[in-house]
Short mmCIF file of C-alpha atoms and ligand atoms in Angstrom, two decimals:
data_model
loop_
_atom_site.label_atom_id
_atom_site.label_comp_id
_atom_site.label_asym_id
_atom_site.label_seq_id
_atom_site.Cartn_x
_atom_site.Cartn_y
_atom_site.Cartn_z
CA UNK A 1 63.39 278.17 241.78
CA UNK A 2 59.99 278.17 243.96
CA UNK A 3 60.24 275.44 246.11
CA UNK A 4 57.18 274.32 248.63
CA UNK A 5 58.27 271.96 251.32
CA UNK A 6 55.87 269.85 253.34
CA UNK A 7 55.89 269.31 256.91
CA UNK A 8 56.30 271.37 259.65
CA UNK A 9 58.83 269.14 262.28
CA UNK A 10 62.70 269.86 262.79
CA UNK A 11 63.30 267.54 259.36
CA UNK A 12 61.78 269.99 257.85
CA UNK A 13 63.13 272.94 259.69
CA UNK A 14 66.56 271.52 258.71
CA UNK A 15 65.68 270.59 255.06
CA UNK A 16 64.27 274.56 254.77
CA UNK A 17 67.48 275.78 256.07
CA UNK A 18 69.54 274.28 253.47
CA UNK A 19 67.79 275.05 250.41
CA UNK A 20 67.86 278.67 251.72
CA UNK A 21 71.80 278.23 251.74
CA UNK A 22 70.89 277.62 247.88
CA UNK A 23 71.28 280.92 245.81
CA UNK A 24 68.98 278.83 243.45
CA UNK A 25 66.39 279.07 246.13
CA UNK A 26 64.35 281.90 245.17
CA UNK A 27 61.04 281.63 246.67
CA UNK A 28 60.83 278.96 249.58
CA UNK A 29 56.97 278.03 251.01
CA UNK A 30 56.52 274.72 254.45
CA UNK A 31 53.17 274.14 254.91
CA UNK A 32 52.55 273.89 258.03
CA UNK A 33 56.43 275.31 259.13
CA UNK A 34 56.66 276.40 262.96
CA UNK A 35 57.92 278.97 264.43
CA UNK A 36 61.55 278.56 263.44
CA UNK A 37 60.83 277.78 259.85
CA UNK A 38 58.69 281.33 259.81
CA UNK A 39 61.94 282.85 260.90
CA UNK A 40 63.41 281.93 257.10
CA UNK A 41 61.10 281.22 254.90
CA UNK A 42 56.81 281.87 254.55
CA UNK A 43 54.03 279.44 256.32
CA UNK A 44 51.41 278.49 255.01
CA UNK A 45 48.07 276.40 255.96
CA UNK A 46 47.57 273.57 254.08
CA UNK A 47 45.99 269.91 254.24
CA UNK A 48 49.40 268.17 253.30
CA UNK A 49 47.49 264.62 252.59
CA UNK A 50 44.49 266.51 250.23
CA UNK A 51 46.69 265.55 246.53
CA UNK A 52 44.04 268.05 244.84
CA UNK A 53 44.45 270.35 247.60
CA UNK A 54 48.29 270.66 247.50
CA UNK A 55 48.36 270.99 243.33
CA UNK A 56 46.08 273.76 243.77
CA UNK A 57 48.13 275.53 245.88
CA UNK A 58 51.30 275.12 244.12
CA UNK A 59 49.79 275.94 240.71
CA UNK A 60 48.62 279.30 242.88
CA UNK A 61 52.01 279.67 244.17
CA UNK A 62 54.10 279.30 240.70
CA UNK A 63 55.99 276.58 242.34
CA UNK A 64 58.70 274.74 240.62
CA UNK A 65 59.89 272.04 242.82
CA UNK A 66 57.77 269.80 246.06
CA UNK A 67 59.81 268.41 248.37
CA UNK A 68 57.59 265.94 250.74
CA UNK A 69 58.90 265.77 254.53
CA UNK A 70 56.95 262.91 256.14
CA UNK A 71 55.55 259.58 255.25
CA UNK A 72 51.61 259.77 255.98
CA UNK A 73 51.49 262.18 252.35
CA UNK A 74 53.62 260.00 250.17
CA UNK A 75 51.43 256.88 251.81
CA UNK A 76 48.54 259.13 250.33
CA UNK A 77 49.57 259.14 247.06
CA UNK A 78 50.10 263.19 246.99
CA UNK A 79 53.18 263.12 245.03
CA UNK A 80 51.42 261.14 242.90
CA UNK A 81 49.19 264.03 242.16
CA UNK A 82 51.76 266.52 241.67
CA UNK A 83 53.32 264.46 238.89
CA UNK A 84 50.08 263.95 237.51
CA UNK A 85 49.52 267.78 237.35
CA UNK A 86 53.29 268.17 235.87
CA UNK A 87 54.69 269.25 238.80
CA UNK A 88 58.27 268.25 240.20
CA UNK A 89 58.17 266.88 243.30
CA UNK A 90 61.01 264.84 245.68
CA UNK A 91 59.30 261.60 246.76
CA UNK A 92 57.99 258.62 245.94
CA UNK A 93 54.72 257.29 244.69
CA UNK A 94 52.41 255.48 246.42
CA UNK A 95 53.17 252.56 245.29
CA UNK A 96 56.14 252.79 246.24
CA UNK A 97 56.08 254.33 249.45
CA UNK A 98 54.59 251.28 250.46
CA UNK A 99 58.23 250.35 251.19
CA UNK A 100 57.09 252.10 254.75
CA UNK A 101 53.59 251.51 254.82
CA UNK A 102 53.74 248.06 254.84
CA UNK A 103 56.19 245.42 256.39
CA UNK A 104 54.86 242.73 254.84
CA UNK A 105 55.41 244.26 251.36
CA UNK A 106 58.72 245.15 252.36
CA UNK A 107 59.56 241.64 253.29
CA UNK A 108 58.14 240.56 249.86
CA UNK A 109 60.51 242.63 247.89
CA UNK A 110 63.18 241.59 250.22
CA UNK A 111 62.52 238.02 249.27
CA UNK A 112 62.58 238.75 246.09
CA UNK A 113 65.44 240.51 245.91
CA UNK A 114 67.45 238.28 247.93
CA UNK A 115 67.98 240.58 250.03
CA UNK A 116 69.36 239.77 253.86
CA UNK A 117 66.39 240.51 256.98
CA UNK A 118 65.56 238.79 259.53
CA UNK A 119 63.11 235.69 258.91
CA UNK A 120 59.34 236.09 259.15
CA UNK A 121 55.94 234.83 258.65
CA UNK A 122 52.96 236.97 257.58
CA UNK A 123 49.81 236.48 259.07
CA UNK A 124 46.67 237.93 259.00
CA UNK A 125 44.17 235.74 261.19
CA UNK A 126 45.49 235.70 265.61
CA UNK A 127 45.40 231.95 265.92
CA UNK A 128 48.01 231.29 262.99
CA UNK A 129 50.06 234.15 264.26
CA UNK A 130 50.00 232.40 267.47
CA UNK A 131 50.97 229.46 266.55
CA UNK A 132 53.89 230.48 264.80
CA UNK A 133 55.31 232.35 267.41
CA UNK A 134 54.89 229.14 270.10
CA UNK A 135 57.25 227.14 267.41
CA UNK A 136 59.31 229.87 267.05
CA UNK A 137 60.04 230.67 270.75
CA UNK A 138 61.26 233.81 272.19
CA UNK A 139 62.54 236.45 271.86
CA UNK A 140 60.85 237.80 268.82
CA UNK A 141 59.50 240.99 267.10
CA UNK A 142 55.98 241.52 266.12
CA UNK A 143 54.73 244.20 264.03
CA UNK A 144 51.55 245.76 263.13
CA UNK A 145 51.75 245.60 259.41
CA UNK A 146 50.66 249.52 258.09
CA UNK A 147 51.79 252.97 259.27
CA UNK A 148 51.57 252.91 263.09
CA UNK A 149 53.39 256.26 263.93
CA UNK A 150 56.46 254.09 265.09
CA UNK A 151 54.44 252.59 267.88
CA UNK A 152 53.55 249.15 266.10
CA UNK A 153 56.92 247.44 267.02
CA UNK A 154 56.73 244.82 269.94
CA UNK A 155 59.80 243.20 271.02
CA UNK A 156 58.46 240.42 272.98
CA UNK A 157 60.77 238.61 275.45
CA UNK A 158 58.49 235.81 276.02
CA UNK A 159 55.93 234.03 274.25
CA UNK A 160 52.86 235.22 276.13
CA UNK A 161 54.32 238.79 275.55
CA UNK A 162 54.09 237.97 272.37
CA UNK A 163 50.63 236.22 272.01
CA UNK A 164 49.17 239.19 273.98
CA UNK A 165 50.72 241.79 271.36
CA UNK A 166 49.09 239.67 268.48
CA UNK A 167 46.05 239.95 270.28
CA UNK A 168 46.10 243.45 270.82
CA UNK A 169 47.05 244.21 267.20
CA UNK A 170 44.29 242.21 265.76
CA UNK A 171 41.90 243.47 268.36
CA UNK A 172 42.09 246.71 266.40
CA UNK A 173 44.31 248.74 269.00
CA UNK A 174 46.54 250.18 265.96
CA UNK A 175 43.10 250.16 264.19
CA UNK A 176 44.04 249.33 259.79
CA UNK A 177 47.80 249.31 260.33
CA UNK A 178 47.18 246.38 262.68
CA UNK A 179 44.56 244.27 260.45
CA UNK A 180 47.76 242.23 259.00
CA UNK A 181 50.62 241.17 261.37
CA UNK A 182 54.35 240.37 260.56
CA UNK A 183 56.15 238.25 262.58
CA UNK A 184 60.29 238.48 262.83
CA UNK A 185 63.29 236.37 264.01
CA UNK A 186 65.25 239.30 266.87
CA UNK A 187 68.13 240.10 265.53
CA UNK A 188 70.84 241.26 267.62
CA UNK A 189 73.95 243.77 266.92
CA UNK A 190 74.13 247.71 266.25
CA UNK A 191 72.07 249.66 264.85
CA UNK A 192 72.81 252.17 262.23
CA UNK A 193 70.68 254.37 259.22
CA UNK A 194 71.92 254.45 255.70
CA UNK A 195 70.55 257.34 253.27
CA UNK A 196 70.24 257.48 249.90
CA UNK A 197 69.23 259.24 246.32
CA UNK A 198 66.92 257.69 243.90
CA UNK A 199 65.92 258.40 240.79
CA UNK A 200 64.02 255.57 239.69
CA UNK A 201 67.65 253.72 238.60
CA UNK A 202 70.44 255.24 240.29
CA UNK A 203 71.39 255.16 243.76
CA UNK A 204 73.64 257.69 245.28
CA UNK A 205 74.60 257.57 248.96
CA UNK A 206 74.55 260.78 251.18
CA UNK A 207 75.35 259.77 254.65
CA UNK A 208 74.98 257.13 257.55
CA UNK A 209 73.43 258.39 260.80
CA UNK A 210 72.65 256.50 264.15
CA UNK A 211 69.95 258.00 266.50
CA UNK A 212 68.85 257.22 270.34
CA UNK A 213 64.95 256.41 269.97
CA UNK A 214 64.52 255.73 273.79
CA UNK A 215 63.74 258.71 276.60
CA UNK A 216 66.25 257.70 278.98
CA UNK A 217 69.84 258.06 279.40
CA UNK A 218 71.50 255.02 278.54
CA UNK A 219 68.97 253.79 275.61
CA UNK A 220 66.83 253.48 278.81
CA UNK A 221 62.93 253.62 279.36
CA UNK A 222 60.64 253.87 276.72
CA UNK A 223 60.48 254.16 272.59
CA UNK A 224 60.41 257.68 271.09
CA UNK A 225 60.95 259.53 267.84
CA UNK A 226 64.06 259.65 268.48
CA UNK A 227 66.34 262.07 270.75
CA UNK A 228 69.31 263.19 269.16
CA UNK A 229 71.17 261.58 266.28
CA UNK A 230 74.73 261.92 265.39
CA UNK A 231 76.16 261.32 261.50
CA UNK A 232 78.06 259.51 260.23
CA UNK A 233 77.79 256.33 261.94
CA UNK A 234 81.01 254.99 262.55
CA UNK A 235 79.38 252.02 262.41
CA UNK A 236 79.05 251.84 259.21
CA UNK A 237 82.39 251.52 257.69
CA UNK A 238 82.61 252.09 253.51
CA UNK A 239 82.91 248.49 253.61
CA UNK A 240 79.82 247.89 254.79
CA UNK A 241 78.05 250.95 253.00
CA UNK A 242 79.62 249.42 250.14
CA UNK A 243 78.02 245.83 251.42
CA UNK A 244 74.38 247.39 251.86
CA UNK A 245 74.23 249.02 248.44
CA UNK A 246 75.37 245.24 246.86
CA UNK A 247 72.98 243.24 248.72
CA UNK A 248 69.96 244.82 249.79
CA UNK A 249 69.50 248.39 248.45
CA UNK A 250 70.49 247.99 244.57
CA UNK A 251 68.11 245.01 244.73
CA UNK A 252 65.73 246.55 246.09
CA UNK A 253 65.43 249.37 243.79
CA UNK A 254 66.08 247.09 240.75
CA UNK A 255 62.86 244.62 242.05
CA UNK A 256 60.61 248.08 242.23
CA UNK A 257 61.87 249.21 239.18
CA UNK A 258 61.07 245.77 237.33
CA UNK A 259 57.94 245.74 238.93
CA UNK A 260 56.48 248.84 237.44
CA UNK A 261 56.65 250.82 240.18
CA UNK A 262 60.40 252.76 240.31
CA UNK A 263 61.42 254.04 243.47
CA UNK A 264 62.00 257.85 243.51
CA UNK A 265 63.34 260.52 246.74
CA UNK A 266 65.23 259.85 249.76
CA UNK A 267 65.23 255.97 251.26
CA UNK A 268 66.36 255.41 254.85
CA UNK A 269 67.71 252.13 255.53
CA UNK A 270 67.75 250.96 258.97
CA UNK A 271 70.44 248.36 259.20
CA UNK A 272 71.33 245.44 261.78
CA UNK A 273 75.38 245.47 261.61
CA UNK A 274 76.62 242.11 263.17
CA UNK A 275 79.99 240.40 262.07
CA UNK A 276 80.82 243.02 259.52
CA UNK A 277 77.16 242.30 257.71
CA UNK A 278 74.16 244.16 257.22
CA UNK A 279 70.98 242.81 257.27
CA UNK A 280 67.69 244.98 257.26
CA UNK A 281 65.28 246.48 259.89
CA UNK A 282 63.13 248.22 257.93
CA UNK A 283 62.57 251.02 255.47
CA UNK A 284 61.57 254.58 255.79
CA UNK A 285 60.48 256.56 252.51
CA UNK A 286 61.31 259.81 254.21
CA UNK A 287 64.40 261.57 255.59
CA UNK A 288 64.67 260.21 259.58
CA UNK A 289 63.83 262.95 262.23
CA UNK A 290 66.12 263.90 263.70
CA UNK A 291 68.38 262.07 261.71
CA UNK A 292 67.71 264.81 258.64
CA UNK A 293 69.29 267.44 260.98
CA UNK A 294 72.20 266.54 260.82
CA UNK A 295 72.56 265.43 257.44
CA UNK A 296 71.32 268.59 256.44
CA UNK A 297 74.08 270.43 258.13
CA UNK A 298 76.67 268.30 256.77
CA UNK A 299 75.53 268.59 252.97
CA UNK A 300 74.30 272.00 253.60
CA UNK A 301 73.71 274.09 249.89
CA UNK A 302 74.06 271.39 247.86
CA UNK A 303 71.29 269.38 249.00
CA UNK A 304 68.95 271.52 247.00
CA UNK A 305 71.46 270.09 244.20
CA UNK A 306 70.89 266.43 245.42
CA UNK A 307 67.45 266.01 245.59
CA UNK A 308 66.58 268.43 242.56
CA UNK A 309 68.67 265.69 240.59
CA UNK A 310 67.12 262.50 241.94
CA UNK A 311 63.47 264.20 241.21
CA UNK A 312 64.84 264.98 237.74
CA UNK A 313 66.44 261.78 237.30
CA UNK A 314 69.89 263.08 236.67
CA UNK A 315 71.59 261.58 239.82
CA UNK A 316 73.66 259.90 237.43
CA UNK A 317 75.21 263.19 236.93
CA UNK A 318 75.51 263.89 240.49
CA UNK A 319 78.40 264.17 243.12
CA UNK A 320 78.20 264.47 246.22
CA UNK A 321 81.37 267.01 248.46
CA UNK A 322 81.73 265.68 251.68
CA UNK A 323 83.19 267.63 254.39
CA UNK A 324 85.11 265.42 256.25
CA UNK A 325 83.46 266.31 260.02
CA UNK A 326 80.62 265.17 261.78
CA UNK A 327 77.40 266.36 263.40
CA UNK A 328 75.08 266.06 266.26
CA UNK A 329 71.71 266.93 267.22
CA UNK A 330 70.24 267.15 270.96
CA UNK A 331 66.52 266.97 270.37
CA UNK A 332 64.80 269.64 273.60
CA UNK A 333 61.41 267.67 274.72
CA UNK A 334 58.61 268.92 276.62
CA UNK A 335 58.59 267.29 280.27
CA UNK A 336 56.91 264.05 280.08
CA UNK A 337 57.58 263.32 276.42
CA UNK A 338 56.66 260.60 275.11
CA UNK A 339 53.84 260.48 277.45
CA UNK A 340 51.48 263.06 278.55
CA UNK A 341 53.33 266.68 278.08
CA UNK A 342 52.05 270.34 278.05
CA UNK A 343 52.07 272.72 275.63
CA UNK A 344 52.19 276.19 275.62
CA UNK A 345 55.38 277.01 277.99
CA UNK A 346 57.73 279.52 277.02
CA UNK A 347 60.96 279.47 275.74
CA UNK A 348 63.59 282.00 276.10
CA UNK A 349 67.16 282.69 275.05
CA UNK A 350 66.76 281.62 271.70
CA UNK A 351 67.32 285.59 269.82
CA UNK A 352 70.58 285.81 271.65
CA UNK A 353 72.08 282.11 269.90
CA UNK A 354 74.15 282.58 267.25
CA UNK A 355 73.65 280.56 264.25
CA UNK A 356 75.73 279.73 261.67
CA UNK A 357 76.50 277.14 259.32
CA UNK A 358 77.88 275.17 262.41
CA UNK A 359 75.50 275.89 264.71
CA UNK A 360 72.13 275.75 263.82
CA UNK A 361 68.65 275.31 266.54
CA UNK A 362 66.03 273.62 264.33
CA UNK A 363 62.40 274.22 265.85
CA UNK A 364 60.26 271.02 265.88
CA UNK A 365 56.95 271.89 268.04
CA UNK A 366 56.89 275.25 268.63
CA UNK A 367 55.15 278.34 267.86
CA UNK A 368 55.28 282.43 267.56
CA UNK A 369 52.58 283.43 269.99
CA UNK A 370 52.15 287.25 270.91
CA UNK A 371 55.77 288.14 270.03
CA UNK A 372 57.29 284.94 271.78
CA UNK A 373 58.06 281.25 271.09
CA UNK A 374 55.93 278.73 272.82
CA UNK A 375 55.81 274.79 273.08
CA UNK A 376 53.77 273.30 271.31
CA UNK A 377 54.86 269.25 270.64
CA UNK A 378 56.66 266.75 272.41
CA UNK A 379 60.05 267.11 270.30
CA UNK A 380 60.38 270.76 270.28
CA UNK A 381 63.82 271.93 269.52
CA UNK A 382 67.09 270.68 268.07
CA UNK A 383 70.31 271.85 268.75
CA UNK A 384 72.53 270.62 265.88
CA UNK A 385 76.47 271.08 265.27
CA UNK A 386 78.87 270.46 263.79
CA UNK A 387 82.85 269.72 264.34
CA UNK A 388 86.21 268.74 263.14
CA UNK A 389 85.44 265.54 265.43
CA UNK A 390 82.00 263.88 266.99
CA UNK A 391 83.34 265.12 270.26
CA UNK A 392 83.61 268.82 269.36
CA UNK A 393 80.41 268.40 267.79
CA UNK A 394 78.85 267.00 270.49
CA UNK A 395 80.10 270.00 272.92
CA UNK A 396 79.03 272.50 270.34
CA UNK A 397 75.53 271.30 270.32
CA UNK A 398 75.20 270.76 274.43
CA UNK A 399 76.62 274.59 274.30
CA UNK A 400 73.48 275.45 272.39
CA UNK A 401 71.08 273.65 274.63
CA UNK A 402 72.60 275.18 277.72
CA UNK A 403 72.22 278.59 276.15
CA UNK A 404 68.58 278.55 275.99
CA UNK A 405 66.38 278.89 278.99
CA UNK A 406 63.37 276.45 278.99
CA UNK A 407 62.53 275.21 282.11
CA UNK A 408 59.80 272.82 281.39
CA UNK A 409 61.98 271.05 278.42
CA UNK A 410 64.58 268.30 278.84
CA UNK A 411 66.85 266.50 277.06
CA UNK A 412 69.35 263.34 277.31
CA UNK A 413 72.89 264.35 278.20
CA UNK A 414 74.60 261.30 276.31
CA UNK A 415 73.64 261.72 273.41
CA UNK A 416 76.77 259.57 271.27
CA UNK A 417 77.86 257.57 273.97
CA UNK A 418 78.19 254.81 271.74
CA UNK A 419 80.18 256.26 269.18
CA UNK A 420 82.12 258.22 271.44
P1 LIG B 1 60.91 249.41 262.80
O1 LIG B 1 59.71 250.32 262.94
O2 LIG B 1 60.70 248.22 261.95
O3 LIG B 1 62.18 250.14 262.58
O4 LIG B 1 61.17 248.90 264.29
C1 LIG B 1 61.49 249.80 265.31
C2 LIG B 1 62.70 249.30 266.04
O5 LIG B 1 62.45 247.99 266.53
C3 LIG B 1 63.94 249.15 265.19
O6 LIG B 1 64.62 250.35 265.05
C4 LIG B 1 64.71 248.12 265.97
O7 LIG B 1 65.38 248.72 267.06
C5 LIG B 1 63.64 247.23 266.50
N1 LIG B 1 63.43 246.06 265.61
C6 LIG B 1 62.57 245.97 264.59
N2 LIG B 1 62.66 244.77 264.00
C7 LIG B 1 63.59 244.08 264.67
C8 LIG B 1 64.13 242.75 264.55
N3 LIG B 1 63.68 241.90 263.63
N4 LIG B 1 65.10 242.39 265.42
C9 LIG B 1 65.52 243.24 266.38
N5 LIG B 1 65.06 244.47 266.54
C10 LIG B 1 64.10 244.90 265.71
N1 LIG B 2 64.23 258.93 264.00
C1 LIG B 2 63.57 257.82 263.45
C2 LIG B 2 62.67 258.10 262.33
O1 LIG B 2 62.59 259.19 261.80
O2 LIG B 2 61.99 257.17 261.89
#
């Protein structure tokens, strides 16, 4: 099988890795990659949210199977055109990705599906939004409706916190994504992310994962893309993995399918666990990053199994082999990440790290520049283990970090405190 992966992060780092553990895997392709993924498998250039563009190249490339990393293409409606051009791709329409790319359609099917989320109004003029939130009180989430790179969350403490976000928002500061605003009861508890299949009608689970999204040691300081993830989430018992699938994500994918518009790849539940009940955050239409790492080296080979079979529709026939241990990744960040960073530092030690299917350094931002690897994002590595237990895992991957010698890179040292 040719596959062609998009993206070029440490998801898909992670997701190129294990379809190379695939014998199936004859031919792999990531357009954009980095300088890890070059390591395993060929870059190429590309403009990953051109739908005409990307057919063209696979047709070129005798590809058999498009796997889509992040959101902003699916939100496009690129594997949209792959289908249309009878290729098989991994990911969902655009219709359907809207499941991401906009909260207030997310709430909508949630309402219709009876499914449990925190209460909210939908507004799309300031004053009305305003209003709501002054009868409402505080504390209390606002969110810029469209894609907003996982910046357009505000968790106001106080009402004028909250008026001034609703001003901001409309004001145009997250430009489109901010035209429409939703407007959400805070919901306290724990946090956790539930994955799974779909193939338009079945569901199949394949893992629970919790990450750290803040820059500071104890969930400290502000929001990022997250800084090291750890799976699975103890969290989230069976019980309640078996509660989520019942009441919000069978729904869910029984509403899109009635609607005409069947839900198809990988969907990332955030859940709010409180009580023994999950209620949700949001959805993703994407694999989490850095939360992919780590499924990836759980399910290793057989994800190219996995998600072949939910593109095919055949996840009926699917199974999924779970070894019983966990994983963790430590995500490496350039100094100052998430604000203001450079790029272009060097980093060293990474030849002499052994990798194997336990220990695995997934490149995020970096690149091969005259014979050596460079810097050149905020997230830039991720050193990912696994272990018998979370806490063997978790020395494993700190091992990894330690062995490589980056001096203008950081990274949180607690990475599954909570769990742990
Ligand atoms: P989202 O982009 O919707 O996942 O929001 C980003 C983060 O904001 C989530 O991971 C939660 O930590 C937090 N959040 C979003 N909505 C709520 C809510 N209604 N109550 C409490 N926290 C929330
Ligand atoms: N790590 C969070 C995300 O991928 O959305």
């Amino acid at each position: 099988m040719n596959i062609l992966i998009l993206g070029g992060g440490g998801r898909e780092h992670a997701l190129a890795w294990a379809m190379m553990q695939n014998p199936k895997c004859d031919k792999l392709i990531v357009a954009p990659g980095n300088a890890g993924i070059a390591q395993i498998a060929t870059c190429a250039t590309l403009d990953t949210e051109d739908g005409a563009a990307v057919v063209n190249f696979a047709e070129a490339e005798a590809i058999d199977f498009v796997i889509v990393g992040p959101e902003a293409p699916l939100a496009a409606g690129v594997a949209d055109r792959l289908r249309d051009a009878g290729l098989l791709v991994f990911g969902p329409s655009a219709d359907a990705a809207r499941l991401e790319a906009s909260k207030a359609f997310t709430k909508e099917i949630c309402d219709a599906a009876n499914a449990p989320t925190a209460a909210y109004g939908h507004f799309t003029d300031a004053e009305a939004a305003k209003a709501h939130v002054r009868a409402q009180g505080a504390p209390i989430v606002v969110k810029a409706d469209g894609l907003a790179a996982g910046k357009g969350v505000i968790i106001a403490e106080t009402v004028a916190e909250a008026e001034a976000a609703i001003d901001d928002m409309f004001g145009g500061s997250f430009g489109e994504a901010g035209a429409e605003v939703v407007i959400e009861e805070f919901m306290t508890g724990e946090e956790a992310s539930f994955f799974v299949l779909c193939d338009g009608e079945e569901v199949l689970p394949i893992g629970t994962a919790q990450d750290h999204k803040r820059v500071g040691e104890g969930d400290t300081g502000p929001n990022t893309g997250g800084m090291g993830a750890y799976s699975p989430a103890p969290v989230l018992t069976d019980e309640i993995a078996e509660r989520a699938m019942r009441e919000i994500i069978r729904p869910t994918m029984t509403e899109m399918a009635r609607r005409g518009t069947p839900y198809q790849g990988v969907l990332y539940a955030g859940l709010m666990i409180k009580d023994g009940a999950p209620r949700l955050v949001e959805y993703n239409v994407r694999f989490g990053d850095p939360e992919c790492q780590v499924l990836m080296m759980r399910l290793g080979a057989q994800a190219l199994d996995l998600i072949h079979a939910a593109a095919d529709g055949r996840l009926s026939e699917a199974r999924v082999n779970w070894a019983e241990d966990h994983a963790m990744t430590v995500v490496m960040a350039a100094k100052g990440y998430p604000g203001s960073y450079e790029k272009g530092s060097i980093i060293s030690g990474l030849d002499a790290v052994a990798e194997d299917s336990f220990h695995m350094v997934f490149h995020a931002g970096t690149k091969q520049q005259d014979g050596r690897i460079t810097a050149s994002g905020g997230r830039v590595l991720n050193a990912t283990a696994r272990g018998a237990t979370l806490a063997e895992a978790r020395d494993r991957a700190y091992a990894l970090v330690d062995s490589i010698d980056w001096p203008e890179g950081f990274c949180r040292r607690d990475i599954g405190w909570r769990a742990l």
